[in-house]
Coordinates of C-alpha atoms in Angstrom, one line a residue:
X300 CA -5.7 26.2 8.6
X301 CA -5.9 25.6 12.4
X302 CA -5.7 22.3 14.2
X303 CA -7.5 21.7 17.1
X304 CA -5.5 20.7 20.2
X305 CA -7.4 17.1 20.5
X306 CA -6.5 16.3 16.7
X307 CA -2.9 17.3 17.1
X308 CA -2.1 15.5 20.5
X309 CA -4.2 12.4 18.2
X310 CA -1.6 13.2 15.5
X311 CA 1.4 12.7 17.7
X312 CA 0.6 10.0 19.1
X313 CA -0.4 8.5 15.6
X314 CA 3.8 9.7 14.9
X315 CA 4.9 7.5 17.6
X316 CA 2.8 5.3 16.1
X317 CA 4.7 4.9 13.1
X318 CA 8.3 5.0 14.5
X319 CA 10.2 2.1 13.6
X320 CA 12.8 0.3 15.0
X321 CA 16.2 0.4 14.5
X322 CA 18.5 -2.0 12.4
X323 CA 22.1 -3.7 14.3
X324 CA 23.1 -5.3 11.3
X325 CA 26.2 -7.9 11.1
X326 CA 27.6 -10.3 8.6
X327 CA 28.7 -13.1 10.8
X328 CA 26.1 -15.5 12.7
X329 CA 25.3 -15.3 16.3
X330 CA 27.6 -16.9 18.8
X331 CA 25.6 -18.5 22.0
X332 CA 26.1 -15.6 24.2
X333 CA 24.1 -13.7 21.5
X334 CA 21.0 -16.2 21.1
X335 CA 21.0 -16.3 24.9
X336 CA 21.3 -12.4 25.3
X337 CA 17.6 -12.3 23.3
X338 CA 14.3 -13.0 23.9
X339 CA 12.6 -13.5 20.5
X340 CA 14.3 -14.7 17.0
X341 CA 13.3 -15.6 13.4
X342 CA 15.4 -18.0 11.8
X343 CA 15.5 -18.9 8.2
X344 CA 17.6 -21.5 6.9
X345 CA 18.4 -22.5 3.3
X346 CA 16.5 -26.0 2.8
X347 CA 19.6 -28.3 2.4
X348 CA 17.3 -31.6 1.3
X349 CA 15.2 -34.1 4.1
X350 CA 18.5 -35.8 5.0
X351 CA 21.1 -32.9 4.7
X352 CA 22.6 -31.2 7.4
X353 CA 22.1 -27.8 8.4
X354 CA 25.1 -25.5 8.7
X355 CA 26.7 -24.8 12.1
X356 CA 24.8 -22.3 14.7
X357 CA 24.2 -22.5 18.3
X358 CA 21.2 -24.9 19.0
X359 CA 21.2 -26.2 15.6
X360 CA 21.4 -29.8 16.2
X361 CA 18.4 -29.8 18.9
X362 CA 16.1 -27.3 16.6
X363 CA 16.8 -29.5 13.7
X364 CA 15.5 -32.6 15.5
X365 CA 12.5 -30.8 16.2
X366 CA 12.1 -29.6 13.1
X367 CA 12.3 -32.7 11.2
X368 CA 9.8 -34.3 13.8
X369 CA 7.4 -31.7 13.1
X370 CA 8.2 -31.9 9.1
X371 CA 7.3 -35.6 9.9
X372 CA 3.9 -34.8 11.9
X373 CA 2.4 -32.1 9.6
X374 CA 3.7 -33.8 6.4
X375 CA 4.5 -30.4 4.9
X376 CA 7.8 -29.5 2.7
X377 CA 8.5 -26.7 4.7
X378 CA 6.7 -26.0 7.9
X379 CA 6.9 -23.2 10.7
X380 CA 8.7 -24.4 14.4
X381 CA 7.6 -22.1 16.8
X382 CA 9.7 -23.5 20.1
X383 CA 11.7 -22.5 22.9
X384 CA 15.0 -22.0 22.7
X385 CA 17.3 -25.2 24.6
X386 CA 18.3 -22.8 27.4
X387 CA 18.0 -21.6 30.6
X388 CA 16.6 -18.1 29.3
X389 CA 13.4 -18.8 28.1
X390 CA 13.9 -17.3 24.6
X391 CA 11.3 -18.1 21.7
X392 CA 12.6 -19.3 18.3
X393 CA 10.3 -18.7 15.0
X394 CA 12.0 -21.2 12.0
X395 CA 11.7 -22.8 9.1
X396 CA 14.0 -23.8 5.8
X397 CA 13.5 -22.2 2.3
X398 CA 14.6 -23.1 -1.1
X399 CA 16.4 -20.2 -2.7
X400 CA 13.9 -19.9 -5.6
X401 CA 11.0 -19.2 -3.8
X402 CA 8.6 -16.2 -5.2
X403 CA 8.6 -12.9 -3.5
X404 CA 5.1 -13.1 -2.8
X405 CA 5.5 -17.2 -1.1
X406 CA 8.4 -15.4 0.5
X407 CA 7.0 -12.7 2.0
X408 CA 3.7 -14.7 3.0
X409 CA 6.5 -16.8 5.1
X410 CA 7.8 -14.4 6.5
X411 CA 4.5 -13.2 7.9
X412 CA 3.9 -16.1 9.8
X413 CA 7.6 -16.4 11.4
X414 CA 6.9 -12.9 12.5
X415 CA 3.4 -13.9 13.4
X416 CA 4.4 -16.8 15.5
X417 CA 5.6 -14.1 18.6
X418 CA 2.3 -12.3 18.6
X419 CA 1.9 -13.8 22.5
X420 CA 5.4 -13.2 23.3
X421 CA 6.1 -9.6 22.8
X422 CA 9.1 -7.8 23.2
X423 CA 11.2 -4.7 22.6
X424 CA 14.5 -6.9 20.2
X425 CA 13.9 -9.3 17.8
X426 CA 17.1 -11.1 16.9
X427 CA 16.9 -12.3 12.8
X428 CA 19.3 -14.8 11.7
X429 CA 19.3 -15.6 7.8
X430 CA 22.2 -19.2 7.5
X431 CA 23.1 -21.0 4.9
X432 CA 22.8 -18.4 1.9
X433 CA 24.6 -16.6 -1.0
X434 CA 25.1 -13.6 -0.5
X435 CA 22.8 -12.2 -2.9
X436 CA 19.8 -14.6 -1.2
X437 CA 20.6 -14.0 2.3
X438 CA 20.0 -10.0 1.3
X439 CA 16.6 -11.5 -0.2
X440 CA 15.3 -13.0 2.8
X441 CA 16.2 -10.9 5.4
X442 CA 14.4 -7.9 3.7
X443 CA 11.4 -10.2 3.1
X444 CA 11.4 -11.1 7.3
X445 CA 12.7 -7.3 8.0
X446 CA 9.7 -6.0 6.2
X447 CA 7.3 -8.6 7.7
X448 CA 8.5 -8.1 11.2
X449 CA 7.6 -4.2 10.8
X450 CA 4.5 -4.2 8.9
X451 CA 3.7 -6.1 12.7
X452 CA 5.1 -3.7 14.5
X453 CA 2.8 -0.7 13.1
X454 CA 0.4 0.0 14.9
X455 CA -2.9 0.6 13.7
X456 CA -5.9 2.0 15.1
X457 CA -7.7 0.7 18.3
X458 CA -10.5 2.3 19.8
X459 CA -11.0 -0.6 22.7
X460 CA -11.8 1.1 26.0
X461 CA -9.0 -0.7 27.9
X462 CA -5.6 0.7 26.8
X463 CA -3.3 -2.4 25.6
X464 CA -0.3 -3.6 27.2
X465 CA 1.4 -4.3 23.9
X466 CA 5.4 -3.4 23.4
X467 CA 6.6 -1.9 20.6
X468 CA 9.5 -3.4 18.6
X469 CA 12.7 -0.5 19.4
X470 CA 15.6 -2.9 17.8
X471 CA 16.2 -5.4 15.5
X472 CA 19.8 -7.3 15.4
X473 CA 20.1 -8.5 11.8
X474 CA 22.7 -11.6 11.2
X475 CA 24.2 -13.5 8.6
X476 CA 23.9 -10.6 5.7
X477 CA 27.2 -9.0 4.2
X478 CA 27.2 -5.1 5.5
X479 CA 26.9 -4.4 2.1
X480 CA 23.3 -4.9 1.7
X481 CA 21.6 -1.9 3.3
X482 CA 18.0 -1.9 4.0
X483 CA 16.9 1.6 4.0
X484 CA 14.3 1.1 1.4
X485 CA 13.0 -1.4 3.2
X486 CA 12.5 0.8 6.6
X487 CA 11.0 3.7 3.4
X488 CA 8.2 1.0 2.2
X489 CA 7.0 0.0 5.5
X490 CA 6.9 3.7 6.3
X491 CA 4.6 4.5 3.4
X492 CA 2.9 1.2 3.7
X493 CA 1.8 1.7 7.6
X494 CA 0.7 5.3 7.0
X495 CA -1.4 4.2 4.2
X496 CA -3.0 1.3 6.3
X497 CA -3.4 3.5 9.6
X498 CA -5.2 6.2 7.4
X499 CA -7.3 3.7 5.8
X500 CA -8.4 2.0 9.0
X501 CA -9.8 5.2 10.7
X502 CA -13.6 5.3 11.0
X503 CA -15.0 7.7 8.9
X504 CA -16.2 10.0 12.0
X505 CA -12.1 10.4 12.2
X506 CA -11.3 11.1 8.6
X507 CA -14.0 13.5 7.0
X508 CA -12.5 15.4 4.2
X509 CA -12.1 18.3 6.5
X510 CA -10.0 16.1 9.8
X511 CA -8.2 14.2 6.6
X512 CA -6.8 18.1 5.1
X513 CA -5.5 18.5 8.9
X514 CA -4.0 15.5 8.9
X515 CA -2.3 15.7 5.8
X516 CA -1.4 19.3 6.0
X517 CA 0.7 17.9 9.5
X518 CA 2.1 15.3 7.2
X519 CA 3.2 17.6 4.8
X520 CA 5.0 20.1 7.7
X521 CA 6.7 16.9 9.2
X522 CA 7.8 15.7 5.5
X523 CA 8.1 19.0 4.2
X524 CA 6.3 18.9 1.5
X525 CA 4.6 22.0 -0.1
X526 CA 0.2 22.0 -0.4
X527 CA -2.2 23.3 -2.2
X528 CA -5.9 23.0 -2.1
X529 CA -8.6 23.8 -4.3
X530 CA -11.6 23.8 -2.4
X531 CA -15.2 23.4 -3.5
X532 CA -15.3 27.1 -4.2
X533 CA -12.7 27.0 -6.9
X534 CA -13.5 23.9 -8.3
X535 CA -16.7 25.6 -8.8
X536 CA -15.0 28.5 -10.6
X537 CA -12.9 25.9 -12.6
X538 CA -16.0 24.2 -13.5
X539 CA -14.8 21.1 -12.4
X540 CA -18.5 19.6 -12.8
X541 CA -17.5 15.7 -12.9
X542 CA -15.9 16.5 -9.8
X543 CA -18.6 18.3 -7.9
X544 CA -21.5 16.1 -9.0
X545 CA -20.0 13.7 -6.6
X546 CA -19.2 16.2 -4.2
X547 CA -22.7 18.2 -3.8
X548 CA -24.7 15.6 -1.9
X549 CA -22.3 15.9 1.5
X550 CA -24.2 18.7 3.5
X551 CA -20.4 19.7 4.3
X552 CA -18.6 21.2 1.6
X553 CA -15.2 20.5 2.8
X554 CA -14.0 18.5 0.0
X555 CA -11.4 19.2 -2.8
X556 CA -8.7 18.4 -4.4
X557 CA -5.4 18.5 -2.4
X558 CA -1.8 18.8 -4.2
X559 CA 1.3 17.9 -2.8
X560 CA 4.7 18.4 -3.9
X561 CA 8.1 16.8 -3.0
X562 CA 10.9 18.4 -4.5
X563 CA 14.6 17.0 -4.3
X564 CA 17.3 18.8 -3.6
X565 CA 19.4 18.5 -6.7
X566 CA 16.1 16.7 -9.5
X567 CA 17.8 14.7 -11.9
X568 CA 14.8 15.5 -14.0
X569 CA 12.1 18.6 -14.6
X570 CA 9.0 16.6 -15.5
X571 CA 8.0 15.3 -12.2
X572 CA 6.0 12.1 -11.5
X573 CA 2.2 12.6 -10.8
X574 CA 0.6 10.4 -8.1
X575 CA -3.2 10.5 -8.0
X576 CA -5.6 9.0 -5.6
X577 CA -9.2 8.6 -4.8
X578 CA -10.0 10.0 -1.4
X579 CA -13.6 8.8 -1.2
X580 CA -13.9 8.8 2.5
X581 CA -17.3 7.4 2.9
X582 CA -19.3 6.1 -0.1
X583 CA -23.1 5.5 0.4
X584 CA -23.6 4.5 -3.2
X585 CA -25.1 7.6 -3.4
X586 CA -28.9 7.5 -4.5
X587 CA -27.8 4.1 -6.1
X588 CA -27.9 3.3 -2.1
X589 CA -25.4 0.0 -1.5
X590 CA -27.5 -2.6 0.3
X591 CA -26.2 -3.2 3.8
X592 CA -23.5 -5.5 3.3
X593 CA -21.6 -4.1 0.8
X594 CA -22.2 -0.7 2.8
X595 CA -19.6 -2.1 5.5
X596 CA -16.0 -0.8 5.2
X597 CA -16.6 1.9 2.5
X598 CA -14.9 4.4 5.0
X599 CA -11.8 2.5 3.0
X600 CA -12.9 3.9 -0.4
X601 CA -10.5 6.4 0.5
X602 CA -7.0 4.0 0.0
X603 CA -6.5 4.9 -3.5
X604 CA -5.4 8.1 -1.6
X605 CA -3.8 6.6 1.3
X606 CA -1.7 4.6 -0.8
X607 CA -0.4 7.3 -3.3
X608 CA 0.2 9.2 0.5
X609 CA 2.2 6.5 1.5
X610 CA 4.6 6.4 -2.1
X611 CA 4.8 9.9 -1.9
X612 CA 6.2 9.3 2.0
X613 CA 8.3 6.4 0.4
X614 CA 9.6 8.3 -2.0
X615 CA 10.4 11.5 -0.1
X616 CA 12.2 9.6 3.2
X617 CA 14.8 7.6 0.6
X618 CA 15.2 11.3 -1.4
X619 CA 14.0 10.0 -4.8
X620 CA 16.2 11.8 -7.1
X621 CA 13.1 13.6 -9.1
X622 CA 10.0 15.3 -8.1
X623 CA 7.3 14.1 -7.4
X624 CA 3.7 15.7 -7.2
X625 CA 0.9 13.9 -5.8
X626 CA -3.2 14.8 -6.3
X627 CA -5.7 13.6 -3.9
X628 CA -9.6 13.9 -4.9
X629 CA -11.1 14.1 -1.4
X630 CA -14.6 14.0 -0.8
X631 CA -17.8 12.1 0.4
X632 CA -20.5 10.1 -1.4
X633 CA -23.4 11.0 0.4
X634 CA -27.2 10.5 -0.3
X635 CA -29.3 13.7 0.0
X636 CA -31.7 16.1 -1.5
X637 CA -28.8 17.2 -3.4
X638 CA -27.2 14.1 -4.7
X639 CA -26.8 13.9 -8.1
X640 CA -29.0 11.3 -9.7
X641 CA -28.9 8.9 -12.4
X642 CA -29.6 11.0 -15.7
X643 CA -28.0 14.0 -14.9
X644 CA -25.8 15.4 -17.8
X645 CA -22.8 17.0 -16.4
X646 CA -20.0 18.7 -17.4
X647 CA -16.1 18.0 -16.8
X648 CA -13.6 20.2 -16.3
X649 CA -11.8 20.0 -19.5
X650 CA -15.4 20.5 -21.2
X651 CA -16.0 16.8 -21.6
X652 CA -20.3 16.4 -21.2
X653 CA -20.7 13.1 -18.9
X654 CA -24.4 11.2 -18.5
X655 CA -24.6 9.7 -15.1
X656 CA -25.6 6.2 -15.3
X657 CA -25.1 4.8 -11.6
X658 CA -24.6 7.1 -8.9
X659 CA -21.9 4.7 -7.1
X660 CA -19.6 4.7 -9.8
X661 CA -18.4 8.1 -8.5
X662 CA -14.4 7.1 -7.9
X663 CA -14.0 7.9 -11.4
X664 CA -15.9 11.4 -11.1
X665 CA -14.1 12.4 -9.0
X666 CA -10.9 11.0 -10.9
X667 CA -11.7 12.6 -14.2
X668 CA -11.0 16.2 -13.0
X669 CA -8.3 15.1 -10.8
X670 CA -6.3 13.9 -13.9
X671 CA -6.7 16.5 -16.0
X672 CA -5.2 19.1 -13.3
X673 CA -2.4 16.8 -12.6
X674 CA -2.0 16.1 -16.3
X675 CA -1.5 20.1 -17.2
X676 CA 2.1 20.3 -16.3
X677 CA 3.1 17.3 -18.2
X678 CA 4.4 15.0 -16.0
X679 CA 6.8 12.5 -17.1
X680 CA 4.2 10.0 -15.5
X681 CA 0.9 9.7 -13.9
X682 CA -0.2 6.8 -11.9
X683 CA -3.2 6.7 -10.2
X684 CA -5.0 4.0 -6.9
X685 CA -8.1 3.8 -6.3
X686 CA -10.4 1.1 -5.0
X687 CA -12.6 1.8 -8.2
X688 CA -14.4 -1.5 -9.2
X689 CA -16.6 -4.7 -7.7
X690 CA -15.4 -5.6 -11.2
X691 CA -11.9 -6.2 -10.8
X692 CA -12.2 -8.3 -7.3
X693 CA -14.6 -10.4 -9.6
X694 CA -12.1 -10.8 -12.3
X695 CA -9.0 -11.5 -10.5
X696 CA -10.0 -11.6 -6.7
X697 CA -8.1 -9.8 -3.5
X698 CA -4.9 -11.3 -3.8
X699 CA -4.2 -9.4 -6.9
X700 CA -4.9 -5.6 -8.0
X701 CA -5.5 -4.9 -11.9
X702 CA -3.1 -2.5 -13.9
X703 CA -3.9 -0.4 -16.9
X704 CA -2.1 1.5 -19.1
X705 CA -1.9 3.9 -22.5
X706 CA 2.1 2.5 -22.7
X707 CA 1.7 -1.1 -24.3
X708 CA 5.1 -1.3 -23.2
X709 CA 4.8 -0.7 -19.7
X710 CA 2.7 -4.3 -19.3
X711 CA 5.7 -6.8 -18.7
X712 CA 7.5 -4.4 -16.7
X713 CA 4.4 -3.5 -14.4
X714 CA 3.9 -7.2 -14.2
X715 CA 7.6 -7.7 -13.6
X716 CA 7.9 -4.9 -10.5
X717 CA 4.3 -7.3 -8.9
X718 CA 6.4 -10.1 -8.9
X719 CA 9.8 -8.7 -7.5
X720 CA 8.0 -6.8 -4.4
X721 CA 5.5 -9.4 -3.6
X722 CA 2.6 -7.0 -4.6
X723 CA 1.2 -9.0 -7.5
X724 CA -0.9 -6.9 -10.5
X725 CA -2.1 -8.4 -13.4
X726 CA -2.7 -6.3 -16.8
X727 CA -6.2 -6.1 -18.4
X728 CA -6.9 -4.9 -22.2
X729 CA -7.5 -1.0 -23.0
X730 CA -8.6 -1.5 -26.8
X731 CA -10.8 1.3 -28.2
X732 CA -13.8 -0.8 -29.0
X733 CA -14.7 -1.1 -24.9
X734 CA -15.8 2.9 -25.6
X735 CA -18.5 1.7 -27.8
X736 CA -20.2 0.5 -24.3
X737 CA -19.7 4.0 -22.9
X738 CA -21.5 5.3 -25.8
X739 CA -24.1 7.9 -25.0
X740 CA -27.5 9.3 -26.8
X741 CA -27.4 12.7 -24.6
X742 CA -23.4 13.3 -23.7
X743 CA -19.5 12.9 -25.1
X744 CA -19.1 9.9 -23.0
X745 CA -21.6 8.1 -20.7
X746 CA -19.9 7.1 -16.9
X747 CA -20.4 3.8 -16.7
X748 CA -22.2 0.9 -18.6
X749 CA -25.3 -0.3 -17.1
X750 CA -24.6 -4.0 -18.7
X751 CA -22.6 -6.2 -16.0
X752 CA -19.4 -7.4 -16.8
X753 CA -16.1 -5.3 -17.5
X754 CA -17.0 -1.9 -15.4
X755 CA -13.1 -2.6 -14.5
X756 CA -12.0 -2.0 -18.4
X757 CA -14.7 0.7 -18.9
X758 CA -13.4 2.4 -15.8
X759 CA -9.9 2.7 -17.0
X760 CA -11.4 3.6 -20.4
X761 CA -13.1 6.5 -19.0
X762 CA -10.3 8.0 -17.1
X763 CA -7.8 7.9 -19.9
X764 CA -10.0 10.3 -21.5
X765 CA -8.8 12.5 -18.9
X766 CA -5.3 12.6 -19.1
X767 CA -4.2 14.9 -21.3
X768 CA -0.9 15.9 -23.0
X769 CA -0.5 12.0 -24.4
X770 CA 0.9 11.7 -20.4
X771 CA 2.2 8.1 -20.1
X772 CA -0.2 7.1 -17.6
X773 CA -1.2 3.9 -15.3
X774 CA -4.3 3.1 -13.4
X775 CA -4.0 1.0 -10.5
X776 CA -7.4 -0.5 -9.2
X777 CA -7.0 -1.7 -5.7
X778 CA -8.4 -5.4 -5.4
X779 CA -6.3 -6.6 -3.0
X780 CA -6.4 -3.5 -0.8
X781 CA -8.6 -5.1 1.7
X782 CA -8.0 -9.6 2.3
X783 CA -9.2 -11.4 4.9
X784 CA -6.1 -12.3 7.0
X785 CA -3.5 -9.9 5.6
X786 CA -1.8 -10.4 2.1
X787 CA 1.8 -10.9 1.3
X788 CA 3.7 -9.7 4.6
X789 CA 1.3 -7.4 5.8
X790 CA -0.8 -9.0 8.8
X791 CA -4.0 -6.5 8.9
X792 CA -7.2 -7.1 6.3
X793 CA -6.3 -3.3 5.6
X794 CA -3.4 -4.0 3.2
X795 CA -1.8 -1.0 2.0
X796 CA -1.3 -2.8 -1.3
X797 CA 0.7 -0.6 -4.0
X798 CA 3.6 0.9 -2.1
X799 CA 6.2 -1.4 -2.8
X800 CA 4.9 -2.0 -6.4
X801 CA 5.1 1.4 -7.4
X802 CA 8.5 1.9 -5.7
X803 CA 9.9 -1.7 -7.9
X804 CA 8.6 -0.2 -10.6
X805 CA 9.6 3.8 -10.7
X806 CA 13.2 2.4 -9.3
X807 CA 14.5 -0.8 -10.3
X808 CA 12.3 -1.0 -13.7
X809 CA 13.2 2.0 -14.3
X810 CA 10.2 4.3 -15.5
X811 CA 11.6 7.3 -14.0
X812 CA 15.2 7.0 -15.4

């Protein structure tokens, strides 16, 4: 595969795009000299009550006026001081006070807005100070603002003709967290996370299925990750019909299904983990056309894939100790005289006969023969992303996503790893009696229900039929992949959503033990 000069300089200077800045980290607070040496800082202090005093730091007792005056003015329990510091230097202070039990997700949405509050007053260090704290909780809240202050930094993609003047962030001097705490994870999520929102943000005319394979095959040289593709040709061969119906109305055949592979050096396990995403990179609805407005921002339909991307990135730069394969079904959804249509009977790749119902409800076509190759070497888990259903934002709305799963007891631990990271799921039912609504006349299993309602449940339905192998398997369907206004600590509409929840979950709850 050769890259054409344009796209590769494009690609490096998406890199430098996603370099990140580099961590001073210390245990003791900043002395005067320090606060005076920088420009910008974040300040979090542990709420000590409306009449308690706060601990010791330079400028405390003038910020704390000032922030007990505003406390007073905005009548909230815990507001956000955006001042200048008490000097001679000019230096702008982002602070407010937090109660030690706050959620991860209230946490991280705080942390947003301190790092928010020096969008006009860019510069190259940010000095963090986290006072007042156990141990334990200072760790907390400095990897909430860490993570918020980089998820900021990332840039994204800007096609204005004037060039902009922005800085990027190069350091960040951490304060008032034992040494002990390291926050390389941290530094591994945002990674993943700002590859998976700067992939989803490109205009489709940058990321057809063919300039997305170029893309990724530079990702996978630069992370050194092994590729495979099976192009439209083999699928063909494979018989991968659910698959192509999809696939046949893009006058370009330069779809397929991509595998990647990271492989650890020493695997503390054979079976590896599957990661599977839809990589619909524009999705007309198909003859089902979508009506204008919901036609806007389907070049995103493609994040199910960016975000299993940007775990397997995750994953690879903090050497997760087993391998990990990840399957990307990357295609179009085009209208055309070859389109398939509403009627058509086709036929899956493991010989399962599917009746098209709606010709927009291709995510879990092309999921369907996706699975069942990632499912053939028995991994000891698949999970798949994809922005599937209308469905689920209906059910639960965008600052959630929906989790499914053929492991009952998987539910309080997926729900768990949403509330530890900040990336929020919530589990829906998989009983067998939601099949009797996929029920067809003509085929094994019919798409997609043409009664409104639960397409989210009847999507997740239909793609477990797919995994094979009894495969302990979890869908992930991507409400909250696009919000108005950012979600959590992510500033940009484009959220990313789903790398930090699947890294909670394979890690510290412990599904790939």
């Amino acid at each position: 595969m050769t890259i054409s000069l344009s796209l590769f300089i494009g690609f490096l200077l998406y890199w430098q795009a996603m370099q990140q800045a580099q961590l001073q980290h210390s245990a003791e607070l900043p002395d005067t000299a320090r606060f005076d040496a920088l420009e910008h800082w974040i300040i979090v202090v542990r709420e000590p009550g409306t009449k308690g005093q706060w601990p010791s730091f330079p400028y405390h007792d003038v910020l704390q006026k000032r922030y007990k005056r505003l406390r007073r003015d905005e009548d909230d329990s815990a507001p956000l001081l955006l001042t200048d510091l008490p000097n001679d230097k000019a230096g702008r202070v982002a602070l407010s006070t937090v109660k030690p039990d706050l959620s991860s997700f209230e946490l991280l949405t705080l942390a947003r807005k301190l790092a928010g509050g020096h969008d006009d007053y860019q510069a190259t260090e940010l000095g963090i100070a986290v006072i007042g704290f156990s141990a334990k909780k200072s760790a907390r809240v400095a990897e909430a603002l860490l993570a918020a202050a980089l998820a900021a930094d990332a840039e994204m993609p800007d096609y204005h003709s004037k060039d902009k003047k922005g800085t990027r962030l190069e350091r960040v001097h951490l304060h008032g967290v034992p040494d002990k705490y390291g926050f390389e994870r941290t530094f591994a999520e945002d990674e993943g996370n700002a590859l998976a929102r700067y992939l989803t943000a490109l205009p489709h005319n940058e990321l057809t299925p063919a300039l997305y394979r170029k893309r990724i095959a530079q990702l996978a040289r630069e992370y050194g990750w092994k590729s495979q593709f099976f192009s439209i040709a083999q699928l063909e061969k494979k018989k991968a019909g659910a698959f192509l119906a999809v696939a046949q109305g893009s006058p370009e055949k330069d779809g397929g299904i991509l595998r990647l592979r990271y492989t650890p050096d020493d695997p503390t396990s054979e079976n590896a983990l599957a990661l599977v995403g839809k990589g619909i990179c524009f999705d007309t609805g198909g003859v089902n056309l979508k009506p204008h407005n919901y036609m806007m921002g389907m070049h995103e339909d493609m994040e199910g894939s960016a975000v299993a991307l940007g775990a397997l990135a995750a994953l690879t730069r903090i050497r997760a100790p087993f391998p990990v394969e990840c399957w990307l079904a990357i295609c179009t959804n085009h209208i055309g005289p070859d389109a398939y249509n509403p009627g058509d009977i086709v036929t899956a790749l493991d010989g399962t006969t599917i009746e098209v119902v709606h010709t927009d409800a291709e995510g879990r076509m092309v999921l369907a023969d996706t699975l069942t190759l990632a499912s053939r070497n028995k991994p000891k888990l698949i999970m798949d992303y994809a922005t599937l259903t209308g469905a689920c934002v209906y059910a639960i709305g965008k600052a959630y996503s929906g989790v499914f799963t053929n492991q009952e007891e998987f539910l309080p631990r997926m729900v768990k790893a949403g509330v530890d990271s900040g990336e929020r799921v919530w589990p829906f039912p998989m009983d067998e009696d939601y099949d009797e609504a996929l029920e067809s006349k003509f085929a094994d299993t019919k798409q997609c229900s043409s009664d409104p309602g639960v397409d989210h449940i009847l999507g997740a339905r239909f793609l477990q039929r797919f995994v094979k192998h009894d495969c302990p398997w979890i869908h992930v369907d991507l409400s909250a992949g696009n919000n108005k206004g950012g979600l959590a600590h992510i500033p940009t509409d484009t959220t990313g959503f789903g790398v930090r929840f699947t890294l909670n979950l394979l890690l510290d709850q412990k599904l790939m033990k």
